[in-house]
mmCIF file with all atom_site columns, C-alpha atoms in Angstrom:
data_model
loop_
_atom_site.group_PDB
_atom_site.id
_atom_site.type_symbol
_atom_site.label_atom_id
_atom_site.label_alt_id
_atom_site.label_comp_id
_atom_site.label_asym_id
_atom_site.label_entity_id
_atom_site.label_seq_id
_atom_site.pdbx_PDB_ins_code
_atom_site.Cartn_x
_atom_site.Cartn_y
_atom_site.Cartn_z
_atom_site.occupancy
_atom_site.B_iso_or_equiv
_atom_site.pdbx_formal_charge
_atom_site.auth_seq_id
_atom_site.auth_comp_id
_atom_site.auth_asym_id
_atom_site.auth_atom_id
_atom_site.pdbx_PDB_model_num
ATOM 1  C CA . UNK J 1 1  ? 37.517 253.013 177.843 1.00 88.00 ? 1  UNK J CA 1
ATOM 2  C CA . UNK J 1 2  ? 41.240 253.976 176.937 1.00 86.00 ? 2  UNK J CA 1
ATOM 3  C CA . UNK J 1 3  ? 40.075 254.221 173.200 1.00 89.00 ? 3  UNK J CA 1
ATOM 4  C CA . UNK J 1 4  ? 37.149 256.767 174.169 1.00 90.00 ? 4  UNK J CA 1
ATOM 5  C CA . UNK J 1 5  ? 39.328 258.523 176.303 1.00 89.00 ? 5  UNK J CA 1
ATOM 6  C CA . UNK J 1 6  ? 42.293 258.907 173.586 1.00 89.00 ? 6  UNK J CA 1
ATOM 7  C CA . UNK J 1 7  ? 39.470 259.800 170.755 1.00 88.00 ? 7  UNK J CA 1
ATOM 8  C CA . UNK J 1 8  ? 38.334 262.387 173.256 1.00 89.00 ? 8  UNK J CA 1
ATOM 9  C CA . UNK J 1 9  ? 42.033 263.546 173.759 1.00 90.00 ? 9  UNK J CA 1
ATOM 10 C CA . UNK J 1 10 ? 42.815 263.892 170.254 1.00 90.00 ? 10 UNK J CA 1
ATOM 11 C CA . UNK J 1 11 ? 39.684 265.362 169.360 1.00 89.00 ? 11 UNK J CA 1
ATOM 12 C CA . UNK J 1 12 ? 40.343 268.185 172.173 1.00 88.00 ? 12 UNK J CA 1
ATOM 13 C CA . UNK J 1 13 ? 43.695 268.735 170.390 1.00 89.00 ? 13 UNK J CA 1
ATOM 14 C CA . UNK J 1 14 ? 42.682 269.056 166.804 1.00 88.00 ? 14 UNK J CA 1
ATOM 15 C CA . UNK J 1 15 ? 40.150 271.662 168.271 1.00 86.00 ? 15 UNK J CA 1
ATOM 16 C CA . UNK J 1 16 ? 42.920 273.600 169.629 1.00 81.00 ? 16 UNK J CA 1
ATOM 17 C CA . UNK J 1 17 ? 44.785 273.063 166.266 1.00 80.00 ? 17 UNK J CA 1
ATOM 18 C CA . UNK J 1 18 ? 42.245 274.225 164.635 1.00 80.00 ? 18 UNK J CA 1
ATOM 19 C CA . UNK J 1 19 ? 41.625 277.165 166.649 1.00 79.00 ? 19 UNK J CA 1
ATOM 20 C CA . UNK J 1 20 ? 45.086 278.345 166.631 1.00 80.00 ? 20 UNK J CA 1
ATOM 21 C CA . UNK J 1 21 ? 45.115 277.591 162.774 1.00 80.00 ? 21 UNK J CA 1
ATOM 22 C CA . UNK J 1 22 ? 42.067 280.408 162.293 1.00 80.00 ? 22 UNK J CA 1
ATOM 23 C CA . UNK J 1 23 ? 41.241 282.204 164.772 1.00 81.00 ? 23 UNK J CA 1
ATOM 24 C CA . UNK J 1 24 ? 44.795 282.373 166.999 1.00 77.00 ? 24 UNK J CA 1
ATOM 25 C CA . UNK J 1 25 ? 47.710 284.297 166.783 1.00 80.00 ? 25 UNK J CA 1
ATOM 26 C CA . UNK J 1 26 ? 49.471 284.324 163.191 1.00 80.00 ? 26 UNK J CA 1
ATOM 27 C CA . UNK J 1 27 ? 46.208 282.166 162.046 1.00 82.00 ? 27 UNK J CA 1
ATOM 28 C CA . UNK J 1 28 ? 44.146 282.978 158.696 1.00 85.00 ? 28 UNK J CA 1
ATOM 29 C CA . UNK J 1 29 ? 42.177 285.932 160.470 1.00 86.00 ? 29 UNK J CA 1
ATOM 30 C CA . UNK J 1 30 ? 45.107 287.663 161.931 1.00 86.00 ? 30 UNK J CA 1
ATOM 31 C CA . UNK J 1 31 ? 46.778 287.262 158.763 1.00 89.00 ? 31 UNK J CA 1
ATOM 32 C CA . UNK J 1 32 ? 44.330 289.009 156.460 1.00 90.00 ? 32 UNK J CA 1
ATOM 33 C CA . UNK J 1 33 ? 43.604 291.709 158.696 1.00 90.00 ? 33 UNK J CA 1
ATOM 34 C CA . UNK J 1 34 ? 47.450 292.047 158.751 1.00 92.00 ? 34 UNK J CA 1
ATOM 35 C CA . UNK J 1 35 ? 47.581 292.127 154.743 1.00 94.00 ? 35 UNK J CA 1
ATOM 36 C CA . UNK J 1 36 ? 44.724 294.878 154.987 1.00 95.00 ? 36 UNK J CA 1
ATOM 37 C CA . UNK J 1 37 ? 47.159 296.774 157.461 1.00 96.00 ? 37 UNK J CA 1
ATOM 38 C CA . UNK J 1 38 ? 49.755 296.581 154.745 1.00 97.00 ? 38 UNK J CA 1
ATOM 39 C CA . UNK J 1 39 ? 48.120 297.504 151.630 1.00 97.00 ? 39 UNK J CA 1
ATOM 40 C CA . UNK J 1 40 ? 46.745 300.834 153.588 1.00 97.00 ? 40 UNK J CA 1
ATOM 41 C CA . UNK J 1 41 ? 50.111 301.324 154.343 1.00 98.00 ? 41 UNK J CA 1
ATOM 42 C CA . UNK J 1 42 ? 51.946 301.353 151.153 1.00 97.00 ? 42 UNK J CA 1
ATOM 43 C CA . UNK J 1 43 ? 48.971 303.400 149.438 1.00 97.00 ? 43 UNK J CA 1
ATOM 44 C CA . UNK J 1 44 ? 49.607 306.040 152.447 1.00 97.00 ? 44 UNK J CA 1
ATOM 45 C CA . UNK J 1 45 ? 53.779 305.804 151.414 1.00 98.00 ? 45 UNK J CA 1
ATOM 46 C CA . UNK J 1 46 ? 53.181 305.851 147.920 1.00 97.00 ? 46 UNK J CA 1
ATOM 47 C CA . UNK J 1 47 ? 51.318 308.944 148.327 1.00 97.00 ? 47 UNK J CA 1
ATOM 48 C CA . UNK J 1 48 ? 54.276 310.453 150.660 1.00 98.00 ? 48 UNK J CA 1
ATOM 49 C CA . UNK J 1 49 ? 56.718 309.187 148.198 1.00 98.00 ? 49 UNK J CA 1
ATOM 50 C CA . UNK J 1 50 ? 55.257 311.715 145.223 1.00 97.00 ? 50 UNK J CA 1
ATOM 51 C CA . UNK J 1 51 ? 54.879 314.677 147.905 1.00 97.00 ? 51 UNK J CA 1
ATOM 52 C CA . UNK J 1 52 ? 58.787 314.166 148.543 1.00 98.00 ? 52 UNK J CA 1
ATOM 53 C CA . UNK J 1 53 ? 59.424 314.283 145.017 1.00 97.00 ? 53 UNK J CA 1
ATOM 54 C CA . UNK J 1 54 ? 57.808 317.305 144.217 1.00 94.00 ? 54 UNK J CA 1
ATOM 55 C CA . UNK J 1 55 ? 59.421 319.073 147.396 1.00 93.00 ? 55 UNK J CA 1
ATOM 56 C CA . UNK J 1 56 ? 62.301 317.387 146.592 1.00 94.00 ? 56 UNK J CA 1
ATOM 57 C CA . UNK J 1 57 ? 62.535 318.819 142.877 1.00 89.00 ? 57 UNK J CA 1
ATOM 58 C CA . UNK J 1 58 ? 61.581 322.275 144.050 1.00 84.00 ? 58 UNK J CA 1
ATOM 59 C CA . UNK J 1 59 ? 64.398 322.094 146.451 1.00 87.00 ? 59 UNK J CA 1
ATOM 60 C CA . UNK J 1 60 ? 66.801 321.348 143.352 1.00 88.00 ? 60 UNK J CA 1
ATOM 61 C CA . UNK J 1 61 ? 65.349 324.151 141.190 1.00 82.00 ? 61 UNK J CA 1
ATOM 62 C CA . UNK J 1 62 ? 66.064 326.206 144.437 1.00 79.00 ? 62 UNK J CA 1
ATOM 63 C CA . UNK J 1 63 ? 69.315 325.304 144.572 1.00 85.00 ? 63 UNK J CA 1
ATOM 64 C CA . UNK J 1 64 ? 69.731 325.292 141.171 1.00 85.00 ? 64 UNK J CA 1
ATOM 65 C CA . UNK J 1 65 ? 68.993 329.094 139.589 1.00 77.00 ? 65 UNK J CA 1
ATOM 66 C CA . UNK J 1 66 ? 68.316 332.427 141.110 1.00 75.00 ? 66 UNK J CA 1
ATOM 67 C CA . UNK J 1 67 ? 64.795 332.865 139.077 1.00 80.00 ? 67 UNK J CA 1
ATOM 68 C CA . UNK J 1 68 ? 63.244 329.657 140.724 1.00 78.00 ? 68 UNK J CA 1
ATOM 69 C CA . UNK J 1 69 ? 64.189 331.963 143.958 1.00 80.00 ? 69 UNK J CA 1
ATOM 70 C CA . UNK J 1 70 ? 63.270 334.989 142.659 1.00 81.00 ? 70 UNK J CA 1
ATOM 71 C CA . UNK J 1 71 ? 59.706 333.521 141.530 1.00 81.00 ? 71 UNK J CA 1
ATOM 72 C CA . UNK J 1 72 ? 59.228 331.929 145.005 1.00 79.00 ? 72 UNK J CA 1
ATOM 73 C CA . UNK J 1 73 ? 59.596 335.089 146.886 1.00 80.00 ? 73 UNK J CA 1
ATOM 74 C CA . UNK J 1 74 ? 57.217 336.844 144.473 1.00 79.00 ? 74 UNK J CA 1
ATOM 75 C CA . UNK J 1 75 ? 54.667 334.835 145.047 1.00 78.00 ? 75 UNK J CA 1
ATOM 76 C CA . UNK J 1 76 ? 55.163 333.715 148.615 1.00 81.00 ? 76 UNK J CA 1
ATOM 77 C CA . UNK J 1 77 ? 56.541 336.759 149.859 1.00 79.00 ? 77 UNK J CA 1
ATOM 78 C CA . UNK J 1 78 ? 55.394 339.398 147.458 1.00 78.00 ? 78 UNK J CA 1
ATOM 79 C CA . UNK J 1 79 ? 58.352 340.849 146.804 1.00 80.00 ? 79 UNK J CA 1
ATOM 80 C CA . UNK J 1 80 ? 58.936 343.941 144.158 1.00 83.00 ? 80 UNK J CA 1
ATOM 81 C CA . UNK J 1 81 ? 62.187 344.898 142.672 1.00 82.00 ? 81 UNK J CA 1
ATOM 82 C CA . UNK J 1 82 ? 63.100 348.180 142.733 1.00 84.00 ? 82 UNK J CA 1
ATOM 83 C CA . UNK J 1 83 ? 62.296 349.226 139.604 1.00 86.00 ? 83 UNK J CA 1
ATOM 84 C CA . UNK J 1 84 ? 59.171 347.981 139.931 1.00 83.00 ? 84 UNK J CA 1
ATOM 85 C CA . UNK J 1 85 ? 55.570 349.860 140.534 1.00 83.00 ? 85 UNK J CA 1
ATOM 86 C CA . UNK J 1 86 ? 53.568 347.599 143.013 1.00 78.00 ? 86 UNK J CA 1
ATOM 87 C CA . UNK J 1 87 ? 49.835 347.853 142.010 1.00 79.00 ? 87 UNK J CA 1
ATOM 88 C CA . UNK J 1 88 ? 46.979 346.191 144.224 1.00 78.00 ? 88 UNK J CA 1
ATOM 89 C CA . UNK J 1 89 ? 44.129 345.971 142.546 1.00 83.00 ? 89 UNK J CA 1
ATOM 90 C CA . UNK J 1 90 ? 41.043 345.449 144.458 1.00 85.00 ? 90 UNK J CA 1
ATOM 91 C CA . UNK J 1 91 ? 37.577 344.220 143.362 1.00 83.00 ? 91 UNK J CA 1
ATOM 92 C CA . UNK J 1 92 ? 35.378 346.649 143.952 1.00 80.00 ? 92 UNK J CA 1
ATOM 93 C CA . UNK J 1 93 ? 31.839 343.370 144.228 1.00 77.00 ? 93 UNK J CA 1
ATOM 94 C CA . UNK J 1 94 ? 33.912 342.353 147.570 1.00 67.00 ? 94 UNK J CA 1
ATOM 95 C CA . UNK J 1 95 ? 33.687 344.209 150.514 1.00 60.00 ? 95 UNK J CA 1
#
């Protein structure tokens, strides 16, 4: 009778072992779904990390020379120097 009982005992404590070991807290399944987390994670940085480095170097080349300034406000801003004749040219298919 004690023997069934212990068996029984130690049977409902591997289960538990067991359960904890896969399914539980820090277990195989929490685990991998934690490794997904982390891969998606550093593909979502690494794609940050290269739009900081472009912003990043256009900062420098703004700090760097008045034409990267000059060609920024041109575009951006539309500026004309003075000497300049400003021409818009419009297509005449889009109205």
């Amino acid at each position: 009778m004690i023997r069934r009982v212990a068996v029984v005992v130690l049977g409902v404590m591997l289960t538990g072992l067991q359960y904890r070991f896969w399914i539980g807290d820090g277990g195989v399944y929490d685990t991998g779904k934690k490794r997904v987390s982390v891969a998606v994670q550093e593909r979502e940085n690494a794609v940050l990390r290269l739009r900081n480095e472009a912003r990043q170097a256009e900062v420098d080349d703004l700090r760097a020379g008045g034409a990267a300034i000059e060609a920024h406000a041109r575009n951006s801003l539309g500026m004309v120097r003075r000497d300049e004749t400003f021409f818009l040219v419009v297509d005449a298919g889009r109205r």
